[in-house]
CSV table of C-alpha atoms and ligand atoms in Angstrom, one decimal:
chain,number,residue,atom,x,y,z
A,852,MET,CA,-11.2,-11.1,33.8
A,853,ARG,CA,-7.8,-11.5,32.2
A,854,VAL,CA,-8.4,-10.9,28.5
A,855,LEU,CA,-6.1,-11.4,25.5
A,856,VAL,CA,-6.7,-9.8,22.1
A,857,VAL,CA,-4.9,-11.4,19.1
A,858,GLY,CA,-3.6,-9.0,16.4
A,859,SER,CA,-1.6,-5.8,15.9
A,860,GLY,CA,-3.5,-3.3,13.8
A,861,GLY,CA,-5.8,-0.3,14.2
A,862,ARG,CA,-8.7,-2.7,14.5
A,863,GLU,CA,-7.1,-4.4,17.5
A,864,HIS,CA,-6.3,-1.0,19.0
A,865,ALA,CA,-10.0,-0.1,18.8
A,866,ILE,CA,-11.1,-3.5,20.3
A,867,CYS,CA,-8.6,-3.0,23.2
A,868,TRP,CA,-9.8,0.6,23.6
A,869,ALA,CA,-13.5,-0.7,23.9
A,870,LEU,CA,-12.6,-3.6,26.2
A,871,LYS,CA,-10.5,-1.3,28.4
A,872,LYS,CA,-13.7,0.6,29.3
A,873,SER,CA,-15.3,-2.6,30.6
A,874,PRO,CA,-15.4,-3.0,34.4
A,875,LYS,CA,-15.2,-6.8,33.8
A,876,VAL,CA,-11.8,-6.6,32.2
A,877,THR,CA,-9.2,-6.4,35.0
A,878,GLU,CA,-6.2,-7.1,32.9
A,879,LEU,CA,-5.8,-6.7,29.2
A,880,PHE,CA,-3.1,-8.3,26.9
A,881,CYS,CA,-2.5,-8.0,23.2
A,882,ALA,CA,-0.4,-10.3,21.0
A,883,PRO,CA,1.6,-9.0,19.3
A,884,GLY,CA,0.0,-5.5,19.6
A,885,ASN,CA,1.7,-2.2,18.6
A,886,GLY,CA,3.0,1.1,20.0
A,887,GLY,CA,-0.4,2.6,20.6
A,888,ILE,CA,-1.8,-0.6,22.1
A,889,SER,CA,1.1,-0.8,24.5
A,890,GLU,CA,-0.3,2.3,26.2
A,891,ILE,CA,-3.5,0.5,27.3
A,892,ALA,CA,-2.6,-3.2,27.3
A,893,THR,CA,0.4,-5.4,28.0
A,894,CYS,CA,1.9,-6.4,24.6
A,895,VAL,CA,2.9,-10.0,24.3
A,896,ASP,CA,5.6,-11.1,21.8
A,897,VAL,CA,3.7,-14.0,20.1
A,898,LYS,CA,2.9,-13.8,16.4
A,899,ALA,CA,-0.8,-13.8,15.6
A,900,THR,CA,-0.4,-16.8,13.4
A,901,ASP,CA,1.5,-18.9,15.9
A,902,ILE,CA,-1.4,-21.1,17.1
A,903,ASP,CA,0.5,-23.4,19.4
A,904,GLY,CA,2.5,-20.5,20.8
A,905,MET,CA,-0.6,-18.4,21.5
A,906,VAL,CA,-2.4,-21.3,23.2
A,907,ALA,CA,0.6,-22.1,25.3
A,908,TRP,CA,1.0,-18.5,26.3
A,909,ALA,CA,-2.8,-18.1,27.1
A,910,ARG,CA,-2.7,-21.2,29.2
A,911,GLU,CA,0.5,-20.4,31.1
A,912,ASN,CA,-0.8,-16.9,31.8
A,913,ASN,CA,-4.3,-17.9,32.9
A,914,MET,CA,-6.3,-16.1,30.3
A,915,ASP,CA,-10.1,-16.1,31.0
A,916,PHE,CA,-11.0,-15.0,27.5
A,917,VAL,CA,-9.3,-14.7,24.1
A,918,MET,CA,-10.6,-12.4,21.3
A,919,VAL,CA,-9.1,-13.5,17.9
A,920,ALA,CA,-9.4,-10.5,15.5
A,921,PRO,CA,-7.5,-11.2,12.3
A,922,ASP,CA,-8.5,-13.6,9.4
A,923,ASP,CA,-5.4,-15.8,9.3
A,924,PRO,CA,-5.5,-17.2,12.8
A,925,LEU,CA,-9.2,-17.7,12.5
A,926,ALA,CA,-8.8,-19.6,9.2
A,927,MET,CA,-6.0,-21.6,10.8
A,928,GLY,CA,-8.2,-22.7,13.7
A,929,MET,CA,-7.0,-20.6,16.6
A,930,VAL,CA,-10.5,-20.6,18.2
A,931,ASP,CA,-10.7,-24.3,17.9
A,932,ALA,CA,-7.3,-24.7,19.5
A,933,MET,CA,-8.2,-22.4,22.4
A,934,GLU,CA,-11.4,-24.3,23.0
A,935,ALA,CA,-9.6,-27.6,23.0
A,936,ALA,CA,-7.3,-26.1,25.7
A,937,GLY,CA,-10.4,-25.1,27.7
A,938,ILE,CA,-10.0,-21.4,27.1
A,939,ARG,CA,-13.1,-19.3,26.1
A,940,ALA,CA,-12.4,-17.7,22.7
A,941,PHE,CA,-14.3,-15.3,20.5
A,942,GLY,CA,-14.4,-15.8,16.8
A,943,PRO,CA,-15.6,-18.5,14.3
A,944,ARG,CA,-14.0,-21.9,14.3
A,945,ALA,CA,-12.1,-22.8,11.2
A,946,ASN,CA,-15.0,-24.6,9.6
A,947,ALA,CA,-17.1,-21.4,9.8
A,948,ALA,CA,-14.2,-19.0,9.1
A,949,ILE,CA,-14.1,-20.6,5.7
A,950,VAL,CA,-16.7,-18.1,4.5
A,951,GLU,CA,-13.7,-15.7,4.2
A,952,GLY,CA,-11.0,-18.3,3.4
A,953,SER,CA,-12.7,-19.6,0.3
A,954,LYS,CA,-14.7,-17.5,-2.1
A,955,ALA,CA,-15.8,-20.7,-3.9
A,956,PHE,CA,-17.3,-22.0,-0.7
A,957,SER,CA,-19.2,-18.8,0.0
A,958,LYS,CA,-20.6,-18.6,-3.5
A,959,GLU,CA,-21.8,-22.3,-3.4
A,960,LEU,CA,-23.4,-21.6,0.0
A,961,MET,CA,-25.2,-18.5,-1.3
A,962,LYS,CA,-26.4,-20.4,-4.4
A,963,LYS,CA,-27.6,-23.4,-2.4
A,964,TYR,CA,-29.6,-21.2,0.1
A,965,GLY,CA,-30.8,-18.6,-2.3
A,966,ILE,CA,-28.9,-15.7,-0.8
A,967,PRO,CA,-28.6,-12.8,-3.4
A,968,THR,CA,-25.1,-12.5,-4.9
A,969,ALA,CA,-23.6,-12.0,-8.4
A,970,ALA,CA,-24.0,-14.9,-10.9
A,971,TYR,CA,-20.8,-16.9,-11.2
A,972,GLU,CA,-18.8,-20.0,-12.2
A,973,ILE,CA,-15.9,-21.6,-10.5
A,974,PHE,CA,-12.9,-22.9,-12.5
A,975,THR,CA,-9.9,-25.1,-11.8
A,976,ASP,CA,-9.1,-25.4,-15.5
A,977,MET,CA,-7.5,-22.4,-17.1
A,978,GLU,CA,-8.6,-23.1,-20.6
A,979,ALA,CA,-12.2,-23.4,-19.5
A,980,ALA,CA,-11.9,-20.2,-17.5
A,981,LEU,CA,-10.6,-18.4,-20.6
A,982,ARG,CA,-13.4,-19.7,-22.7
A,983,TYR,CA,-16.0,-18.6,-20.2
A,984,VAL,CA,-14.6,-15.0,-20.2
A,985,GLU,CA,-14.8,-15.1,-24.0
A,986,GLU,CA,-18.4,-16.2,-23.9
A,987,GLN,CA,-19.5,-13.8,-21.2
A,988,GLY,CA,-17.6,-10.7,-22.4
A,989,ALA,CA,-16.8,-7.6,-20.2
A,990,PRO,CA,-17.2,-6.1,-17.8
A,991,ILE,CA,-16.5,-9.2,-15.7
A,992,VAL,CA,-14.9,-9.9,-12.3
A,993,VAL,CA,-12.1,-12.4,-11.8
A,994,LYS,CA,-11.3,-13.5,-8.2
A,995,CYS,CA,-8.8,-16.0,-6.8
A,996,ASP,CA,-10.4,-18.5,-4.4
A,997,GLY,CA,-8.2,-18.2,-1.4
A,998,LEU,CA,-6.9,-15.3,0.8
A,999,ALA,CA,-4.8,-12.9,-1.2
A,1000,LEU,CA,-4.6,-9.9,1.2
A,1001,GLY,CA,-7.5,-8.2,-0.6
A,1002,LYS,CA,-5.5,-8.1,-3.9
A,1003,GLY,CA,-6.9,-11.2,-5.6
A,1004,VAL,CA,-9.9,-9.4,-7.3
A,1005,VAL,CA,-9.8,-7.9,-10.7
A,1006,VAL,CA,-12.9,-6.0,-12.0
A,1007,ALA,CA,-12.0,-6.2,-15.7
A,1008,GLN,CA,-13.4,-3.7,-18.2
A,1009,THR,CA,-12.4,-5.7,-21.2
A,1010,ALA,CA,-12.2,-9.4,-21.9
A,1011,GLU,CA,-8.5,-9.1,-22.6
A,1012,GLU,CA,-8.0,-7.7,-19.1
A,1013,ALA,CA,-10.0,-10.5,-17.6
A,1014,LYS,CA,-8.0,-13.1,-19.5
A,1015,GLU,CA,-4.8,-11.6,-18.3
A,1016,ALA,CA,-6.1,-11.8,-14.7
A,1017,VAL,CA,-7.0,-15.5,-15.2
A,1018,ARG,CA,-3.5,-16.3,-16.6
A,1019,ASN,CA,-1.8,-14.3,-13.9
A,1020,MET,CA,-3.7,-16.2,-11.2
A,1021,MET,CA,-3.8,-19.7,-12.7
A,1022,GLU,CA,-0.6,-19.9,-14.8
A,1023,ASN,CA,1.8,-17.4,-13.2
A,1024,LYS,CA,0.5,-18.3,-9.7
A,1025,ALA,CA,0.7,-14.6,-8.7
A,1026,PHE,CA,-1.1,-15.5,-5.5
A,1027,GLY,CA,0.3,-19.0,-5.0
A,1028,GLU,CA,-2.2,-21.7,-4.3
A,1029,ALA,CA,-4.9,-19.1,-3.6
A,1030,GLY,CA,-5.2,-18.9,-7.4
A,1031,ALA,CA,-5.4,-22.6,-8.3
A,1032,LYS,CA,-9.2,-22.1,-8.3
A,1033,VAL,CA,-10.8,-18.9,-9.6
A,1034,VAL,CA,-14.3,-17.5,-9.4
A,1035,ILE,CA,-15.5,-15.5,-12.4
A,1036,GLU,CA,-18.6,-13.5,-11.8
A,1037,GLU,CA,-21.1,-11.0,-13.1
A,1038,CYS,CA,-20.1,-7.4,-12.6
A,1039,MET,CA,-22.6,-5.7,-10.3
A,1040,THR,CA,-23.3,-2.0,-10.1
A,1041,GLY,CA,-24.4,0.3,-7.2
A,1042,PRO,CA,-23.1,1.8,-4.0
A,1043,GLU,CA,-21.1,-0.5,-1.7
A,1044,VAL,CA,-21.9,-0.9,1.9
A,1045,THR,CA,-20.5,-3.0,4.7
A,1046,VAL,CA,-22.6,-4.3,7.6
A,1047,LEU,CA,-20.7,-6.0,10.4
A,1048,ALA,CA,-22.8,-8.2,12.7
A,1049,PHE,CA,-22.4,-10.0,16.0
A,1050,THR,CA,-23.8,-13.5,16.1
A,1051,ASP,CA,-23.9,-16.3,18.6
A,1052,GLY,CA,-25.0,-18.8,15.8
A,1053,LYS,CA,-28.7,-18.2,16.4
A,1054,THR,CA,-29.3,-14.5,16.9
A,1055,ILE,CA,-27.7,-11.9,14.6
A,1056,VAL,CA,-27.2,-8.3,15.7
A,1057,PRO,CA,-26.2,-6.0,12.9
A,1058,MET,CA,-24.0,-3.0,13.8
A,1059,PRO,CA,-24.5,0.4,12.2
A,1060,SER,CA,-23.5,0.2,8.5
A,1061,SER,CA,-20.1,1.4,7.4
A,1062,GLN,CA,-18.1,2.0,4.3
A,1063,ASP,CA,-14.4,1.6,3.6
A,1064,HIS,CA,-12.4,3.5,1.0
A,1065,LYS,CA,-10.1,0.8,-0.5
A,1066,ARG,CA,-8.1,2.7,-3.1
A,1067,ALA,CA,-5.0,4.5,-2.2
A,1068,PHE,CA,-5.8,7.9,-3.8
A,1069,ASP,CA,-8.7,10.4,-3.9
A,1070,ASN,CA,-11.7,9.7,-6.2
A,1071,ASP,CA,-11.1,5.9,-5.8
A,1072,GLN,CA,-7.9,6.0,-7.9
A,1073,GLY,CA,-4.7,4.0,-7.5
A,1074,PRO,CA,-4.0,0.5,-6.1
A,1075,ASN,CA,-6.3,-1.3,-3.7
A,1076,THR,CA,-5.2,-1.1,0.0
A,1077,GLY,CA,-6.4,-2.6,3.2
A,1078,GLY,CA,-8.5,0.5,3.6
A,1079,MET,CA,-7.7,4.3,3.7
A,1080,GLY,CA,-10.6,5.3,5.9
A,1081,ALA,CA,-14.1,4.4,6.9
A,1082,ILE,CA,-17.3,6.1,7.9
A,1083,SER,CA,-20.4,4.9,9.8
A,1084,PRO,CA,-23.3,4.8,9.2
A,1085,CYS,CA,-23.3,4.7,5.4
A,1086,PRO,CA,-25.8,7.2,4.1
A,1087,ASN,CA,-26.8,5.0,1.1
A,1088,TYR,CA,-28.1,2.3,3.4
A,1089,THR,CA,-31.6,3.0,4.5
A,1090,SER,CA,-33.8,1.4,7.1
A,1091,ASP,CA,-35.6,-0.4,4.1
A,1092,HIS,CA,-32.3,-1.8,3.1
A,1093,ALA,CA,-31.7,-2.9,6.6
A,1094,LYS,CA,-35.0,-4.8,6.7
A,1095,THR,CA,-34.4,-6.4,3.4
A,1096,CYS,CA,-30.9,-7.5,4.3
A,1097,MET,CA,-32.0,-9.0,7.6
A,1098,GLU,CA,-34.7,-11.1,5.7
A,1099,THR,CA,-32.7,-12.0,2.6
A,1100,ILE,CA,-29.1,-12.0,3.6
A,1101,PHE,CA,-28.2,-11.9,7.4
A,1102,LEU,CA,-30.6,-14.4,8.9
A,1103,PRO,CA,-30.4,-16.8,5.8
A,1104,THR,CA,-26.6,-16.8,6.1
A,1105,VAL,CA,-26.6,-17.7,9.8
A,1106,ASN,CA,-29.2,-20.4,9.2
A,1107,ALA,CA,-27.4,-21.7,6.1
A,1108,LEU,CA,-24.1,-22.1,8.1
A,1109,ASN,CA,-26.0,-23.9,10.9
A,1110,ALA,CA,-27.6,-26.2,8.4
A,1111,GLU,CA,-24.2,-27.1,7.0
A,1112,GLY,CA,-22.9,-27.9,10.5
A,1113,ARG,CA,-20.7,-24.8,10.4
A,1114,THR,CA,-22.3,-22.7,13.2
A,1115,PHE,CA,-20.7,-19.2,13.0
A,1116,LYS,CA,-20.1,-17.4,16.3
A,1117,GLY,CA,-18.2,-14.1,16.2
A,1118,VAL,CA,-18.3,-11.1,13.9
A,1119,ILE,CA,-19.5,-11.7,10.4
A,1120,TYR,CA,-18.8,-9.0,7.7
A,1121,PHE,CA,-21.2,-8.6,4.9
A,1122,GLY,CA,-19.7,-6.7,2.0
A,1123,MET,CA,-22.7,-5.8,-0.1
A,1124,MET,CA,-23.6,-3.8,-3.2
A,1125,LEU,CA,-26.9,-2.0,-3.4
A,1126,THR,CA,-27.8,-3.0,-6.9
A,1127,PRO,CA,-30.8,-1.9,-8.9
A,1128,LYS,CA,-32.2,-5.4,-8.1
A,1129,GLY,CA,-31.7,-5.0,-4.4
A,1130,PRO,CA,-28.8,-5.7,-2.0
A,1131,LYS,CA,-26.4,-8.5,-3.0
A,1132,VAL,CA,-23.5,-10.0,-1.2
A,1133,VAL,CA,-20.0,-9.2,-2.7
A,1134,GLU,CA,-18.1,-11.0,0.0
A,1135,TYR,CA,-18.2,-12.3,3.5
A,1136,ASN,CA,-15.4,-11.9,6.0
A,1137,ALA,CA,-15.2,-13.8,9.3
A,1138,ARG,CA,-14.1,-10.8,11.4
A,1139,PHE,CA,-14.3,-7.1,12.0
A,1140,GLY,CA,-13.1,-5.1,9.0
A,1141,ASP,CA,-10.2,-2.7,9.4
A,1142,PRO,CA,-10.8,0.4,9.4
A,1143,GLU,CA,-14.5,-0.2,9.6
A,1144,CYS,CA,-14.1,-1.5,13.1
A,1145,GLN,CA,-12.5,1.7,14.4
A,1146,ALA,CA,-15.5,3.8,13.0
A,1147,VAL,CA,-18.2,1.4,14.2
A,1148,LEU,CA,-16.9,0.6,17.7
A,1149,SER,CA,-16.6,4.4,18.3
A,1150,LEU,CA,-20.4,4.4,18.2
A,1151,LEU,CA,-20.9,1.4,20.6
A,1152,GLU,CA,-22.6,2.2,23.9
A,1153,THR,CA,-22.9,-1.3,25.4
A,1154,ASP,CA,-20.0,-3.0,27.1
A,1155,LEU,CA,-18.1,-4.8,24.4
A,1156,MET,CA,-17.0,-7.6,26.8
A,1157,ASP,CA,-20.7,-8.3,27.5
A,1158,ILE,CA,-21.3,-8.7,23.8
A,1159,LEU,CA,-18.3,-10.9,23.2
A,1160,GLU,CA,-19.3,-13.2,26.1
A,1161,ALA,CA,-22.9,-13.4,24.9
A,1162,CYS,CA,-21.7,-14.5,21.4
A,1163,VAL,CA,-19.6,-17.3,22.9
A,1164,ASP,CA,-22.2,-18.4,25.4
A,1165,GLY,CA,-25.2,-18.3,22.9
A,1166,THR,CA,-27.1,-15.6,24.9
A,1167,LEU,CA,-26.9,-12.7,22.4
A,1168,GLY,CA,-30.7,-12.8,22.2
A,1169,ASP,CA,-31.0,-11.7,25.8
A,1170,LEU,CA,-28.7,-8.7,25.4
A,1171,ASN,CA,-29.8,-5.2,24.3
A,1172,VAL,CA,-26.9,-3.8,22.1
A,1173,ALA,CA,-27.1,0.0,22.0
A,1174,TRP,CA,-25.4,2.5,19.7
A,1175,LYS,CA,-24.9,6.2,19.8
A,1176,ASP,CA,-27.3,8.1,17.6
A,1177,ALA,CA,-24.3,9.8,15.8
A,1178,ALA,CA,-21.9,9.3,13.0
A,1179,SER,CA,-18.2,8.5,12.9
A,1180,CYS,CA,-15.2,8.8,10.6
A,1181,CYS,CA,-11.8,7.0,10.8
A,1182,LEU,CA,-9.2,8.7,8.6
A,1183,VAL,CA,-6.1,6.6,7.9
A,1184,LEU,CA,-2.7,8.2,7.9
A,1185,ALA,CA,-0.4,6.0,5.8
A,1186,SER,CA,3.3,5.8,4.9
A,1187,GLY,CA,4.0,7.4,1.5
A,1188,GLY,CA,4.2,4.6,-1.2
A,1189,TYR,CA,1.8,2.3,0.7
A,1190,PRO,CA,0.5,-0.3,-0.5
A,1191,VAL,CA,3.5,-0.9,-2.8
A,1192,ALA,CA,6.8,0.2,-1.3
A,1193,TYR,CA,7.3,2.4,1.8
A,1194,GLU,CA,9.8,3.1,4.5
A,1195,LYS,CA,9.4,2.5,8.2
A,1196,GLY,CA,11.0,3.9,11.3
A,1197,LYS,CA,9.9,7.6,10.9
A,1198,GLU,CA,9.3,9.5,14.1
A,1199,ILE,CA,5.6,10.5,14.5
A,1200,THR,CA,5.0,14.0,16.0
A,1201,GLY,CA,2.0,15.9,17.1
A,1202,LEU,CA,0.0,13.1,18.7
A,1203,ASP,CA,-0.2,15.0,22.0
A,1204,ALA,CA,-1.8,18.0,20.3
A,1205,VAL,CA,-4.8,15.9,18.9
A,1206,SER,CA,-8.1,16.9,20.5
A,1207,ASP,CA,-11.7,15.7,20.2
A,1208,ALA,CA,-10.7,12.4,18.4
A,1209,VAL,CA,-9.2,9.1,19.2
A,1210,VAL,CA,-6.1,8.0,17.4
A,1211,PHE,CA,-6.0,4.3,16.9
A,1212,HIS,CA,-2.5,3.0,16.1
A,1213,ALA,CA,-1.9,0.5,13.3
A,1214,GLY,CA,1.7,0.3,12.2
A,1215,THR,CA,3.5,2.0,15.0
A,1216,LYS,CA,6.1,1.1,17.6
A,1217,LYS,CA,7.2,2.9,20.8
A,1218,GLU,CA,10.8,3.4,21.7
A,1219,ASN,CA,12.2,5.5,24.5
A,1220,GLY,CA,8.9,7.3,24.9
A,1221,LYS,CA,8.6,8.2,21.2
A,1222,PHE,CA,6.4,6.7,18.5
A,1223,TYR,CA,7.8,5.6,15.1
A,1224,THR,CA,6.1,4.3,11.9
A,1225,ASN,CA,6.2,0.5,11.6
A,1226,GLY,CA,3.9,-0.3,8.7
A,1227,GLY,CA,1.9,0.9,5.7
A,1228,ARG,CA,-1.2,2.1,7.5
A,1229,VAL,CA,0.1,4.0,10.5
A,1230,LEU,CA,-2.7,5.7,12.4
A,1231,GLY,CA,-6.5,6.0,12.2
A,1232,VAL,CA,-7.8,9.3,13.5
A,1233,THR,CA,-11.4,8.7,14.5
A,1234,ALA,CA,-14.0,11.2,15.4
A,1235,VAL,CA,-17.7,11.1,16.4
A,1236,ALA,CA,-20.2,13.9,15.7
A,1237,PRO,CA,-24.0,14.2,15.4
A,1238,ASP,CA,-23.9,13.9,11.6
A,1239,LEU,CA,-21.6,12.4,9.0
A,1240,ARG,CA,-20.2,15.7,7.6
A,1241,ALA,CA,-19.4,17.0,11.0
A,1242,ALA,CA,-17.7,13.7,11.9
A,1243,VAL,CA,-15.6,13.8,8.8
A,1244,ASP,CA,-14.7,17.5,9.3
A,1245,LYS,CA,-13.7,16.7,12.9
A,1246,ALA,CA,-11.5,13.8,11.9
A,1247,TYR,CA,-9.6,15.9,9.3
A,1248,ALA,CA,-9.2,18.8,11.8
A,1249,ALA,CA,-8.0,16.4,14.5
A,1250,ALA,CA,-5.4,14.9,12.2
A,1251,GLN,CA,-3.8,18.3,11.4
A,1252,PRO,CA,-1.1,18.4,14.1
A,1253,ILE,CA,0.1,14.9,13.3
A,1254,SER,CA,3.1,14.4,11.0
A,1255,PHE,CA,5.8,12.0,9.9
A,1256,GLU,CA,8.1,11.9,6.9
A,1257,LYS,CA,6.2,11.1,3.7
A,1258,MET,CA,2.8,10.8,5.5
A,1259,HIS,CA,0.0,10.2,3.0
A,1260,PHE,CA,-3.8,10.3,3.4
A,1261,ARG,CA,-6.8,10.7,1.2
A,1262,SER,CA,-8.5,14.1,1.4
A,1263,ASP,CA,-11.9,12.8,0.4
A,1264,ILE,CA,-12.8,10.1,3.0
A,1265,GLY,CA,-16.5,10.5,3.7
A,1266,TYR,CA,-16.7,13.6,1.4
A,1267,HIS,CA,-16.5,11.2,-1.6
A,1268,ILE,CA,-19.7,9.5,-0.5
A,1269,LEU,CA,-21.5,12.6,0.7
A,1270,ASP,CA,-20.8,14.4,-2.5
A,1271,ALA,CA,-22.0,11.5,-4.7
A,1272,GLN,CA,-25.4,11.5,-3.0
B,2100,AMP,P1,-13.8,-8.6,-2.7
B,2100,AMP,O1,-12.4,-8.9,-2.3
B,2100,AMP,O2,-14.6,-9.8,-3.1
B,2100,AMP,O3,-14.5,-7.7,-1.7
B,2100,AMP,O4,-13.7,-7.6,-3.9
B,2100,AMP,C1,-13.0,-6.4,-3.8
B,2100,AMP,C2,-13.8,-5.3,-4.5
B,2100,AMP,O5,-14.0,-5.6,-5.9
B,2100,AMP,C3,-15.1,-5.0,-4.0
B,2100,AMP,O6,-15.1,-4.2,-2.9
B,2100,AMP,C4,-15.9,-4.4,-5.1
B,2100,AMP,O7,-15.6,-3.0,-5.3
B,2100,AMP,C5,-15.3,-5.1,-6.3
B,2100,AMP,N1,-16.1,-6.3,-6.7
B,2100,AMP,C6,-16.0,-7.5,-6.3
B,2100,AMP,N2,-17.0,-8.3,-6.8
B,2100,AMP,C7,-17.7,-7.5,-7.7
B,2100,AMP,C8,-18.7,-7.8,-8.6
B,2100,AMP,N3,-19.3,-9.0,-8.8
B,2100,AMP,N4,-19.2,-6.7,-9.3
B,2100,AMP,C9,-18.6,-5.5,-9.2
B,2100,AMP,N5,-17.6,-5.2,-8.4
B,2100,AMP,C10,-17.1,-6.2,-7.6
B,2101,LIG,N1,-11.4,-3.0,5.2
B,2101,LIG,C1,-11.7,-4.2,4.6
B,2101,LIG,C2,-11.4,-5.4,5.3
B,2101,LIG,O1,-11.0,-5.4,6.5
B,2101,LIG,O2,-11.5,-6.5,4.8
């Protein structure tokens, strides 16, 4: 099969790496890809958000299958457009990808179908939103409705802070139209866990649990980032949690989307909090998380291509999806200053000296046989071991030889969670 992966981050490198192992995949392409991906796939110079350009390229180049990994093209309807052109494509259609594109939609869906989540109200009127904050008091959570690169959420410790967030989103339009509508919700407590799941719209197959580390600095300090590292499985998530989540969250979500005429096929991301009253949904995403994907796919034993096809064809129930009985850690090496201001174009050295781990590239480019930084998150050093502590130790040891100017990484990925247990 001639297969195209859409996207350019560490997640897409991990997807390409897994697909490369499939005997079914004879030729692998990635648009636009990155320096690391260019080692295992042919990179194609089409932007991930260029729907028409991507469909035209896929058609001209006889793609048998397209895997759409990032949120934007999914929300924009790339899967719908591929299908309309007669090309098999993995990922939710736009009408289902809305679970990520609109927090208001997701909250209404959960309320209607009794799926556990934080209590909330939705506002399009700023004065009403400010009054609600005043009534409810703090702590309270303010979220803008649309996509805001993970930055449109403020967990406010005081009512003043919450009001400032409301004004910032609704009056100052800090996130543009994404903030025209805001969701204000109850502040939940408890450990966070992510469960990614494959679904064909009927059957849902959860992957091993995982946990991202969103803040830039150790001990969850500093600004929110795309993710500074991930581990899998998450030690806080027990088999009892898994059973409860399947019954109260995973299956009800798939069934709810079906009932709404928005059948979801692809990877659905359940961001959850294990509250004293049981697991509750924090957010849905319509795709693999990054860097959760790198950690989780490292544990996959089944051919990823078989799974992707089964999701598209509606035959996931016939497939046995197997995982290594092990743990993994993806440690992100970022550009100093990320996520605020950082430089690019720094030479990366030491990659050849890495052993016993896979280095997934995120923001890199390759020129004249050398790799250079080309983004905020640069690399994800990913290791697998029999238990979590060993996997984390191994990822840190493997990262040691790698260096570039102003390289920054957290020193507590995984340890932060192990130590809190
Ligand atoms: P989101 O973009 O919705 O995943 O929110 C980003 C982060 O904000 C989450 O990972 C949580 O740490 C935190 N958060 C979101 N909603 C809540 C909530 N209702 N209560 C407590 N923390 C929250
Ligand atoms: N790592 C979080 C996300 O991909 O949304």
